[in-house]
Amino acid sequence: MPVHRSGSAPRRRSAVTGILLAALSLLFTLPAHSASAADVPPRGSAHLGMGVLEHDGRHGTPVPGGATQTEGVDVSSHQGNVAWSTLWNSGVRWAYAKATEGTYYTNPYFAQQYNGSYNVGMIRGAYHFATPDTTSGAAQANYFVDHGGGWSRDGRTLPGALDIEWNPYGATCYGKTQSQMVTWIRDFLNTYKARTGRDAVIYTATSWWTQCTGDYGGFAANNPLWIARYATAVGTLPAGWGYYTMWQYTSSGPTVGDHNRFNGALDRVQALANG
């Protein structure tokens, strides 16, 4: 005959209740974690200006002015195969294509974008999306040069560009202090110069640069500035640079969203290409 042990039923009810409460707690917790994970894009998908709208917003488009500027575009795998003849016919005369990211990604459309822009007559260049939390600046510069980011004195190839901006995969400044970030950038720039003989272009936004480098001004003497700001005017530049060389002013242009203006006529674009 079964023996009833006093208190066993209440203990079982208590255990069941505890399991149900734990399950309910998990149920309410999981969506928040899932939503957070869903907000993080896959590695390799970052591109020039990815964080501008979220962090700096959009404040109009440039107004016509007296200064002569030359229209350009930047592209990545998001654009796929680009209609370069359409862009050429619209007045675009220079382009940058994403070549690499970190030391783990190469753009599968790079050849069509880099060679296609060249073939219609544009002056072209390649850019690298920096991930300072994954490998050193030197390692990423070497990876960039080895996978499309080199330079040749053909009059039609711009020096490589370092895209250093908000981290789409985690902490804004990639977990680095301001001095560590400056060191990482210097490491990249010095290695790129040693490999190619050219000073790389720096693409950034003033707000990110101020936050993550302490508004360091030591690169301005040698490295052309490509500034990101979606507004009627370029606004305040990072420390050291008295002028910008290129300005990414919108992510919603025709044919290709990311449009830029070179601060000068076409012969100035050619001069940068020639070094």
PDB file of C-alpha atoms in Angstrom:
ATOM      1  CA  MET A   1       0.000   0.000   0.000  1.00  0.00           C
ATOM      2  CA  PRO A   2       1.396   3.408  -0.933  1.00  0.00           C
ATOM      3  CA  VAL A   3       2.557   5.420   1.991  1.00  0.00           C
ATOM      4  CA  HIS A   4       1.569   9.081   2.004  1.00  0.00           C
ATOM      5  CA  ARG A   5       4.398  11.292   3.149  1.00  0.00           C
ATOM      6  CA  SER A   6       3.163  14.471   4.688  1.00  0.00           C
ATOM      7  CA  GLY A   7       4.214  17.602   2.790  1.00  0.00           C
ATOM      8  CA  SER A   8       5.160  15.895  -0.513  1.00  0.00           C
ATOM      9  CA  ALA A   9       2.128  17.252  -2.450  1.00  0.00           C
ATOM     10  CA  PRO A  10       2.728  20.880  -1.376  1.00  0.00           C
ATOM     11  CA  ARG A  11       6.383  20.495  -2.338  1.00  0.00           C
ATOM     12  CA  ARG A  12       5.415  19.186  -5.783  1.00  0.00           C
ATOM     13  CA  ARG A  13       2.995  22.077  -6.274  1.00  0.00           C
ATOM     14  CA  SER A  14       5.698  24.505  -5.225  1.00  0.00           C
ATOM     15  CA  ALA A  15       8.162  22.983  -7.677  1.00  0.00           C
ATOM     16  CA  VAL A  16       5.661  23.136 -10.542  1.00  0.00           C
ATOM     17  CA  THR A  17       4.860  26.735  -9.681  1.00  0.00           C
ATOM     18  CA  GLY A  18       8.577  27.576  -9.700  1.00  0.00           C
ATOM     19  CA  ILE A  19       9.040  25.998 -13.132  1.00  0.00           C
ATOM     20  CA  LEU A  20       6.075  27.920 -14.528  1.00  0.00           C
ATOM     21  CA  LEU A  21       7.385  31.209 -13.133  1.00  0.00           C
ATOM     22  CA  ALA A  22      10.814  30.526 -14.599  1.00  0.00           C
ATOM     23  CA  ALA A  23       9.274  29.746 -17.998  1.00  0.00           C
ATOM     24  CA  LEU A  24       7.211  32.926 -17.910  1.00  0.00           C
ATOM     25  CA  SER A  25      10.294  34.920 -16.968  1.00  0.00           C
ATOM     26  CA  LEU A  26      12.178  33.429 -19.919  1.00  0.00           C
ATOM     27  CA  LEU A  27       9.267  34.115 -22.231  1.00  0.00           C
ATOM     28  CA  PHE A  28       9.256  37.802 -21.360  1.00  0.00           C
ATOM     29  CA  THR A  29      13.028  38.077 -21.490  1.00  0.00           C
ATOM     30  CA  LEU A  30      13.726  36.399 -24.837  1.00  0.00           C
ATOM     31  CA  PRO A  31      12.056  38.919 -27.171  1.00  0.00           C
ATOM     32  CA  ALA A  32      14.208  41.739 -25.855  1.00  0.00           C
ATOM     33  CA  HIS A  33      17.393  39.771 -26.434  1.00  0.00           C
ATOM     34  CA  SER A  34      16.205  38.627 -29.862  1.00  0.00           C
ATOM     35  CA  ALA A  35      15.354  42.174 -30.915  1.00  0.00           C
ATOM     36  CA  SER A  36      18.773  43.350 -29.787  1.00  0.00           C
ATOM     37  CA  ALA A  37      20.528  40.589 -31.747  1.00  0.00           C
ATOM     38  CA  ALA A  38      18.401  41.333 -34.805  1.00  0.00           C
ATOM     39  CA  ASP A  39      19.578  44.951 -34.720  1.00  0.00           C
ATOM     40  CA  VAL A  40      23.209  43.903 -35.209  1.00  0.00           C
ATOM     41  CA  PRO A  41      24.001  43.492 -38.920  1.00  0.00           C
ATOM     42  CA  PRO A  42      26.102  40.569 -40.162  1.00  0.00           C
ATOM     43  CA  ARG A  43      29.849  41.065 -40.341  1.00  0.00           C
ATOM     44  CA  GLY A  44      30.917  42.358 -43.731  1.00  0.00           C
ATOM     45  CA  SER A  45      27.769  44.377 -44.375  1.00  0.00           C
ATOM     46  CA  ALA A  46      29.106  47.716 -43.115  1.00  0.00           C
ATOM     47  CA  HIS A  47      29.584  50.525 -45.594  1.00  0.00           C
ATOM     48  CA  LEU A  48      30.692  54.127 -45.860  1.00  0.00           C
ATOM     49  CA  GLY A  49      28.351  56.367 -43.872  1.00  0.00           C
ATOM     50  CA  MET A  50      26.422  53.500 -42.304  1.00  0.00           C
ATOM     51  CA  GLY A  51      26.038  55.340 -38.993  1.00  0.00           C
ATOM     52  CA  VAL A  52      25.567  58.917 -40.183  1.00  0.00           C
ATOM     53  CA  LEU A  53      21.764  59.072 -40.213  1.00  0.00           C
ATOM     54  CA  GLU A  54      21.387  57.336 -36.860  1.00  0.00           C
ATOM     55  CA  HIS A  55      23.952  59.461 -35.046  1.00  0.00           C
ATOM     56  CA  ASP A  56      24.094  62.801 -36.891  1.00  0.00           C
ATOM     57  CA  GLY A  57      20.782  62.795 -38.758  1.00  0.00           C
ATOM     58  CA  ARG A  58      19.913  64.609 -41.971  1.00  0.00           C
ATOM     59  CA  HIS A  59      19.696  68.388 -42.114  1.00  0.00           C
ATOM     60  CA  GLY A  60      18.918  69.182 -45.730  1.00  0.00           C
ATOM     61  CA  THR A  61      21.042  69.017 -48.851  1.00  0.00           C
ATOM     62  CA  PRO A  62      23.781  71.372 -50.073  1.00  0.00           C
ATOM     63  CA  VAL A  63      22.747  74.664 -51.612  1.00  0.00           C
ATOM     64  CA  PRO A  64      24.354  75.765 -54.896  1.00  0.00           C
ATOM     65  CA  GLY A  65      27.419  77.887 -54.293  1.00  0.00           C
ATOM     66  CA  GLY A  66      30.191  79.680 -56.104  1.00  0.00           C
ATOM     67  CA  ALA A  67      32.836  77.033 -55.450  1.00  0.00           C
ATOM     68  CA  THR A  68      33.481  74.492 -58.193  1.00  0.00           C
ATOM     69  CA  GLN A  69      32.916  70.921 -57.023  1.00  0.00           C
ATOM     70  CA  THR A  70      33.000  67.563 -58.773  1.00  0.00           C
ATOM     71  CA  GLU A  71      30.327  64.938 -58.195  1.00  0.00           C
ATOM     72  CA  GLY A  72      31.234  61.443 -57.021  1.00  0.00           C
ATOM     73  CA  VAL A  73      29.665  58.307 -55.555  1.00  0.00           C
ATOM     74  CA  ASP A  74      30.679  55.537 -53.182  1.00  0.00           C
ATOM     75  CA  VAL A  75      29.428  51.961 -53.475  1.00  0.00           C
ATOM     76  CA  SER A  76      29.604  48.618 -51.681  1.00  0.00           C
ATOM     77  CA  SER A  77      28.004  45.207 -52.022  1.00  0.00           C
ATOM     78  CA  HIS A  78      24.643  46.822 -51.207  1.00  0.00           C
ATOM     79  CA  GLN A  79      24.554  48.310 -54.709  1.00  0.00           C
ATOM     80  CA  GLY A  80      25.480  45.072 -56.470  1.00  0.00           C
ATOM     81  CA  ASN A  81      26.323  45.582 -60.141  1.00  0.00           C
ATOM     82  CA  VAL A  82      26.251  49.334 -60.718  1.00  0.00           C
ATOM     83  CA  ALA A  83      24.925  51.104 -63.834  1.00  0.00           C
ATOM     84  CA  TRP A  84      28.083  53.135 -64.361  1.00  0.00           C
ATOM     85  CA  SER A  85      27.084  54.601 -67.719  1.00  0.00           C
ATOM     86  CA  THR A  86      23.936  56.033 -66.116  1.00  0.00           C
ATOM     87  CA  LEU A  87      25.996  57.656 -63.388  1.00  0.00           C
ATOM     88  CA  TRP A  88      28.500  58.999 -65.906  1.00  0.00           C
ATOM     89  CA  ASN A  89      25.709  60.526 -67.970  1.00  0.00           C
ATOM     90  CA  SER A  90      24.335  62.204 -64.833  1.00  0.00           C
ATOM     91  CA  GLY A  91      27.634  63.997 -64.256  1.00  0.00           C
ATOM     92  CA  VAL A  92      29.418  61.690 -61.806  1.00  0.00           C
ATOM     93  CA  ARG A  93      33.161  61.750 -62.473  1.00  0.00           C
ATOM     94  CA  TRP A  94      34.751  59.829 -59.598  1.00  0.00           C
ATOM     95  CA  ALA A  95      33.905  56.844 -57.417  1.00  0.00           C
ATOM     96  CA  TYR A  96      35.087  54.794 -54.465  1.00  0.00           C
ATOM     97  CA  ALA A  97      34.196  51.114 -54.060  1.00  0.00           C
ATOM     98  CA  LYS A  98      34.421  49.142 -50.837  1.00  0.00           C
ATOM     99  CA  ALA A  99      37.173  46.561 -51.153  1.00  0.00           C
ATOM    100  CA  THR A 100      37.514  45.104 -47.676  1.00  0.00           C
ATOM    101  CA  GLU A 101      36.411  45.063 -44.047  1.00  0.00           C
ATOM    102  CA  GLY A 102      38.577  43.981 -41.129  1.00  0.00           C
ATOM    103  CA  THR A 103      40.693  41.027 -42.222  1.00  0.00           C
ATOM    104  CA  TYR A 104      37.705  38.788 -42.905  1.00  0.00           C
ATOM    105  CA  TYR A 105      35.688  40.267 -45.776  1.00  0.00           C
ATOM    106  CA  THR A 106      36.094  41.219 -49.426  1.00  0.00           C
ATOM    107  CA  ASN A 107      33.328  42.808 -51.491  1.00  0.00           C
ATOM    108  CA  PRO A 108      32.062  40.232 -54.046  1.00  0.00           C
ATOM    109  CA  TYR A 109      31.061  43.071 -56.411  1.00  0.00           C
ATOM    110  CA  PHE A 110      34.364  44.895 -56.144  1.00  0.00           C
ATOM    111  CA  ALA A 111      35.658  44.010 -59.617  1.00  0.00           C
ATOM    112  CA  GLN A 112      32.476  45.187 -61.371  1.00  0.00           C
ATOM    113  CA  GLN A 113      32.409  48.381 -59.337  1.00  0.00           C
ATOM    114  CA  TYR A 114      36.099  49.258 -59.378  1.00  0.00           C
ATOM    115  CA  ASN A 115      36.750  48.336 -63.011  1.00  0.00           C
ATOM    116  CA  GLY A 116      33.317  49.395 -64.253  1.00  0.00           C
ATOM    117  CA  SER A 117      33.714  52.944 -63.008  1.00  0.00           C
ATOM    118  CA  TYR A 118      37.168  53.109 -64.597  1.00  0.00           C
ATOM    119  CA  ASN A 119      35.906  51.753 -67.911  1.00  0.00           C
ATOM    120  CA  VAL A 120      33.311  54.531 -68.341  1.00  0.00           C
ATOM    121  CA  GLY A 121      35.980  57.173 -67.730  1.00  0.00           C
ATOM    122  CA  MET A 122      35.763  57.841 -64.009  1.00  0.00           C
ATOM    123  CA  ILE A 123      38.644  58.301 -61.624  1.00  0.00           C
ATOM    124  CA  ARG A 124      38.222  55.554 -59.053  1.00  0.00           C
ATOM    125  CA  GLY A 125      39.515  54.390 -55.695  1.00  0.00           C
ATOM    126  CA  ALA A 126      38.969  51.697 -53.083  1.00  0.00           C
ATOM    127  CA  TYR A 127      38.048  51.970 -49.426  1.00  0.00           C
ATOM    128  CA  HIS A 128      38.411  49.822 -46.320  1.00  0.00           C
ATOM    129  CA  PHE A 129      35.852  49.639 -43.501  1.00  0.00           C
ATOM    130  CA  ALA A 130      37.886  49.597 -40.303  1.00  0.00           C
ATOM    131  CA  THR A 131      37.085  47.290 -37.388  1.00  0.00           C
ATOM    132  CA  PRO A 132      39.709  48.234 -34.781  1.00  0.00           C
ATOM    133  CA  ASP A 133      38.356  45.646 -32.335  1.00  0.00           C
ATOM    134  CA  THR A 134      39.223  42.644 -34.513  1.00  0.00           C
ATOM    135  CA  THR A 135      42.847  43.014 -35.676  1.00  0.00           C
ATOM    136  CA  SER A 136      45.624  45.610 -35.718  1.00  0.00           C
ATOM    137  CA  GLY A 137      45.792  48.619 -37.990  1.00  0.00           C
ATOM    138  CA  ALA A 138      48.815  47.160 -39.771  1.00  0.00           C
ATOM    139  CA  ALA A 139      47.074  43.835 -40.377  1.00  0.00           C
ATOM    140  CA  GLN A 140      44.038  45.561 -41.861  1.00  0.00           C
ATOM    141  CA  ALA A 141      46.124  47.878 -44.047  1.00  0.00           C
ATOM    142  CA  ASN A 142      47.978  44.884 -45.464  1.00  0.00           C
ATOM    143  CA  TYR A 143      44.723  43.008 -46.044  1.00  0.00           C
ATOM    144  CA  PHE A 144      43.305  46.062 -47.820  1.00  0.00           C
ATOM    145  CA  VAL A 145      46.312  46.461 -50.122  1.00  0.00           C
ATOM    146  CA  ASP A 146      46.345  42.736 -50.866  1.00  0.00           C
ATOM    147  CA  HIS A 147      42.647  42.721 -51.836  1.00  0.00           C
ATOM    148  CA  GLY A 148      42.155  45.686 -54.144  1.00  0.00           C
ATOM    149  CA  GLY A 149      43.247  48.660 -52.072  1.00  0.00           C
ATOM    150  CA  GLY A 150      46.558  49.331 -53.784  1.00  0.00           C
ATOM    151  CA  TRP A 151      47.502  52.337 -55.885  1.00  0.00           C
ATOM    152  CA  SER A 152      49.044  52.826 -59.297  1.00  0.00           C
ATOM    153  CA  ARG A 153      50.318  55.986 -60.968  1.00  0.00           C
ATOM    154  CA  ASP A 154      47.968  55.782 -63.958  1.00  0.00           C
ATOM    155  CA  GLY A 155      46.260  59.131 -63.408  1.00  0.00           C
ATOM    156  CA  ARG A 156      42.925  57.423 -62.822  1.00  0.00           C
ATOM    157  CA  THR A 157      43.411  55.717 -59.438  1.00  0.00           C
ATOM    158  CA  LEU A 158      42.797  57.558 -56.172  1.00  0.00           C
ATOM    159  CA  PRO A 159      44.671  56.659 -52.988  1.00  0.00           C
ATOM    160  CA  GLY A 160      42.924  54.174 -50.723  1.00  0.00           C
ATOM    161  CA  ALA A 161      40.488  55.477 -48.126  1.00  0.00           C
ATOM    162  CA  LEU A 162      40.159  54.413 -44.485  1.00  0.00           C
ATOM    163  CA  ASP A 163      36.500  54.403 -43.435  1.00  0.00           C
ATOM    164  CA  ILE A 164      36.685  54.967 -39.675  1.00  0.00           C
ATOM    165  CA  GLU A 165      33.301  55.639 -38.065  1.00  0.00           C
ATOM    166  CA  TRP A 166      30.634  54.243 -35.737  1.00  0.00           C
ATOM    167  CA  ASN A 167      30.835  50.539 -35.016  1.00  0.00           C
ATOM    168  CA  PRO A 168      27.692  48.885 -36.409  1.00  0.00           C
ATOM    169  CA  TYR A 169      28.470  45.659 -34.558  1.00  0.00           C
ATOM    170  CA  GLY A 170      28.983  46.904 -30.995  1.00  0.00           C
ATOM    171  CA  ALA A 171      30.559  49.659 -28.899  1.00  0.00           C
ATOM    172  CA  THR A 172      30.804  52.977 -30.762  1.00  0.00           C
ATOM    173  CA  CYS A 173      34.568  53.301 -30.337  1.00  0.00           C
ATOM    174  CA  TYR A 174      35.268  49.563 -30.717  1.00  0.00           C
ATOM    175  CA  GLY A 175      36.219  49.255 -27.054  1.00  0.00           C
ATOM    176  CA  LYS A 176      39.264  51.502 -27.437  1.00  0.00           C
ATOM    177  CA  THR A 177      40.327  54.568 -25.505  1.00  0.00           C
ATOM    178  CA  GLN A 178      40.948  57.749 -27.484  1.00  0.00           C
ATOM    179  CA  SER A 179      44.712  57.258 -27.398  1.00  0.00           C
ATOM    180  CA  GLN A 180      44.373  53.607 -28.406  1.00  0.00           C
ATOM    181  CA  MET A 181      42.201  54.624 -31.345  1.00  0.00           C
ATOM    182  CA  VAL A 182      44.726  57.202 -32.517  1.00  0.00           C
ATOM    183  CA  THR A 183      47.461  54.567 -32.288  1.00  0.00           C
ATOM    184  CA  TRP A 184      45.376  52.086 -34.280  1.00  0.00           C
ATOM    185  CA  ILE A 185      44.682  54.642 -37.032  1.00  0.00           C
ATOM    186  CA  ARG A 186      48.351  55.648 -37.181  1.00  0.00           C
ATOM    187  CA  ASP A 187      49.314  51.991 -37.486  1.00  0.00           C
ATOM    188  CA  PHE A 188      46.987  51.603 -40.468  1.00  0.00           C
ATOM    189  CA  LEU A 189      48.102  54.824 -42.178  1.00  0.00           C
ATOM    190  CA  ASN A 190      51.818  54.153 -41.747  1.00  0.00           C
ATOM    191  CA  THR A 191      51.484  50.627 -43.104  1.00  0.00           C
ATOM    192  CA  TYR A 192      49.424  51.764 -46.071  1.00  0.00           C
ATOM    193  CA  LYS A 193      52.001  54.453 -46.890  1.00  0.00           C
ATOM    194  CA  ALA A 194      54.834  51.933 -46.627  1.00  0.00           C
ATOM    195  CA  ARG A 195      53.035  49.529 -48.980  1.00  0.00           C
ATOM    196  CA  THR A 196      51.826  52.006 -51.615  1.00  0.00           C
ATOM    197  CA  GLY A 197      53.833  55.205 -51.289  1.00  0.00           C
ATOM    198  CA  ARG A 198      50.613  57.167 -50.801  1.00  0.00           C
ATOM    199  CA  ASP A 199      48.938  58.747 -47.794  1.00  0.00           C
ATOM    200  CA  ALA A 200      45.480  57.258 -47.383  1.00  0.00           C
ATOM    201  CA  VAL A 201      42.343  59.372 -47.333  1.00  0.00           C
ATOM    202  CA  ILE A 202      40.508  59.435 -43.980  1.00  0.00           C
ATOM    203  CA  TYR A 203      36.717  59.193 -44.123  1.00  0.00           C
ATOM    204  CA  THR A 204      34.965  60.104 -40.878  1.00  0.00           C
ATOM    205  CA  ALA A 205      32.342  62.272 -39.201  1.00  0.00           C
ATOM    206  CA  THR A 206      33.303  65.111 -36.867  1.00  0.00           C
ATOM    207  CA  SER A 207      31.120  63.862 -34.004  1.00  0.00           C
ATOM    208  CA  TRP A 208      32.593  60.343 -34.114  1.00  0.00           C
ATOM    209  CA  TRP A 209      36.134  61.654 -34.488  1.00  0.00           C
ATOM    210  CA  THR A 210      35.697  63.934 -31.486  1.00  0.00           C
ATOM    211  CA  GLN A 211      34.252  61.182 -29.311  1.00  0.00           C
ATOM    212  CA  CYS A 212      36.600  58.372 -30.260  1.00  0.00           C
ATOM    213  CA  THR A 213      39.946  60.130 -30.912  1.00  0.00           C
ATOM    214  CA  GLY A 214      39.536  63.145 -28.644  1.00  0.00           C
ATOM    215  CA  ASP A 215      39.453  65.316 -31.788  1.00  0.00           C
ATOM    216  CA  TYR A 216      43.039  64.439 -32.622  1.00  0.00           C
ATOM    217  CA  GLY A 217      44.558  66.768 -35.203  1.00  0.00           C
ATOM    218  CA  GLY A 218      47.825  65.032 -36.018  1.00  0.00           C
ATOM    219  CA  PHE A 219      46.832  63.415 -39.320  1.00  0.00           C
ATOM    220  CA  ALA A 220      45.659  66.555 -41.077  1.00  0.00           C
ATOM    221  CA  ALA A 221      49.040  67.505 -42.536  1.00  0.00           C
ATOM    222  CA  ASN A 222      49.291  64.408 -44.730  1.00  0.00           C
ATOM    223  CA  ASN A 223      45.947  62.641 -45.006  1.00  0.00           C
ATOM    224  CA  PRO A 224      43.138  64.155 -47.102  1.00  0.00           C
ATOM    225  CA  LEU A 225      39.820  64.465 -45.262  1.00  0.00           C
ATOM    226  CA  TRP A 226      36.628  62.916 -46.567  1.00  0.00           C
ATOM    227  CA  ILE A 227      33.935  64.274 -44.266  1.00  0.00           C
ATOM    228  CA  ALA A 228      30.469  62.815 -43.710  1.00  0.00           C
ATOM    229  CA  ARG A 229      27.599  65.205 -43.039  1.00  0.00           C
ATOM    230  CA  TYR A 230      24.107  65.113 -44.560  1.00  0.00           C
ATOM    231  CA  ALA A 231      23.254  68.796 -44.396  1.00  0.00           C
ATOM    232  CA  THR A 232      23.164  72.058 -46.300  1.00  0.00           C
ATOM    233  CA  ALA A 233      26.736  72.802 -45.234  1.00  0.00           C
ATOM    234  CA  VAL A 234      29.702  70.689 -44.241  1.00  0.00           C
ATOM    235  CA  GLY A 235      29.812  72.178 -40.734  1.00  0.00           C
ATOM    236  CA  THR A 236      32.684  71.978 -38.263  1.00  0.00           C
ATOM    237  CA  LEU A 237      35.604  69.847 -39.396  1.00  0.00           C
ATOM    238  CA  PRO A 238      37.756  67.636 -37.155  1.00  0.00           C
ATOM    239  CA  ALA A 239      40.762  69.294 -35.535  1.00  0.00           C
ATOM    240  CA  GLY A 240      43.711  70.104 -37.768  1.00  0.00           C
ATOM    241  CA  TRP A 241      41.905  70.115 -41.104  1.00  0.00           C
ATOM    242  CA  GLY A 242      41.281  73.592 -42.421  1.00  0.00           C
ATOM    243  CA  TYR A 243      39.345  72.262 -45.401  1.00  0.00           C
ATOM    244  CA  TYR A 244      37.837  69.020 -46.659  1.00  0.00           C
ATOM    245  CA  THR A 245      38.880  67.212 -49.826  1.00  0.00           C
ATOM    246  CA  MET A 246      35.635  65.239 -50.247  1.00  0.00           C
ATOM    247  CA  TRP A 247      32.207  65.519 -48.661  1.00  0.00           C
ATOM    248  CA  GLN A 248      29.617  62.743 -48.481  1.00  0.00           C
ATOM    249  CA  TYR A 249      26.463  64.850 -48.383  1.00  0.00           C
ATOM    250  CA  THR A 250      23.621  62.361 -48.875  1.00  0.00           C
ATOM    251  CA  SER A 251      22.666  58.697 -48.779  1.00  0.00           C
ATOM    252  CA  SER A 252      19.568  59.171 -50.931  1.00  0.00           C
ATOM    253  CA  GLY A 253      20.852  60.261 -54.330  1.00  0.00           C
ATOM    254  CA  PRO A 254      19.537  58.993 -57.672  1.00  0.00           C
ATOM    255  CA  THR A 255      20.797  55.658 -59.085  1.00  0.00           C
ATOM    256  CA  VAL A 256      23.276  55.250 -56.223  1.00  0.00           C
ATOM    257  CA  GLY A 257      22.311  56.643 -52.839  1.00  0.00           C
ATOM    258  CA  ASP A 258      25.682  57.775 -51.489  1.00  0.00           C
ATOM    259  CA  HIS A 259      26.751  60.947 -53.267  1.00  0.00           C
ATOM    260  CA  ASN A 260      29.797  63.094 -52.656  1.00  0.00           C
ATOM    261  CA  ARG A 261      31.370  66.322 -53.766  1.00  0.00           C
ATOM    262  CA  PHE A 262      35.065  66.776 -54.390  1.00  0.00           C
ATOM    263  CA  ASN A 263      36.235  70.185 -53.225  1.00  0.00           C
ATOM    264  CA  GLY A 264      37.470  71.386 -56.597  1.00  0.00           C
ATOM    265  CA  ALA A 265      37.222  70.934 -60.349  1.00  0.00           C
ATOM    266  CA  LEU A 266      38.029  67.676 -62.138  1.00  0.00           C
ATOM    267  CA  ASP A 267      41.697  68.627 -62.484  1.00  0.00           C
ATOM    268  CA  ARG A 268      41.965  68.590 -58.665  1.00  0.00           C
ATOM    269  CA  VAL A 269      40.570  65.045 -58.602  1.00  0.00           C
ATOM    270  CA  GLN A 270      43.200  64.120 -61.181  1.00  0.00           C
ATOM    271  CA  ALA A 271      45.880  65.789 -59.072  1.00  0.00           C
ATOM    272  CA  LEU A 272      44.974  63.631 -56.069  1.00  0.00           C
ATOM    273  CA  ALA A 273      45.081  60.557 -58.282  1.00  0.00           C
ATOM    274  CA  ASN A 274      48.518  61.506 -59.575  1.00  0.00           C
ATOM    275  CA  GLY A 275      49.897  62.127 -56.108  1.00  0.00           C
TER     276      GLY A 275
END
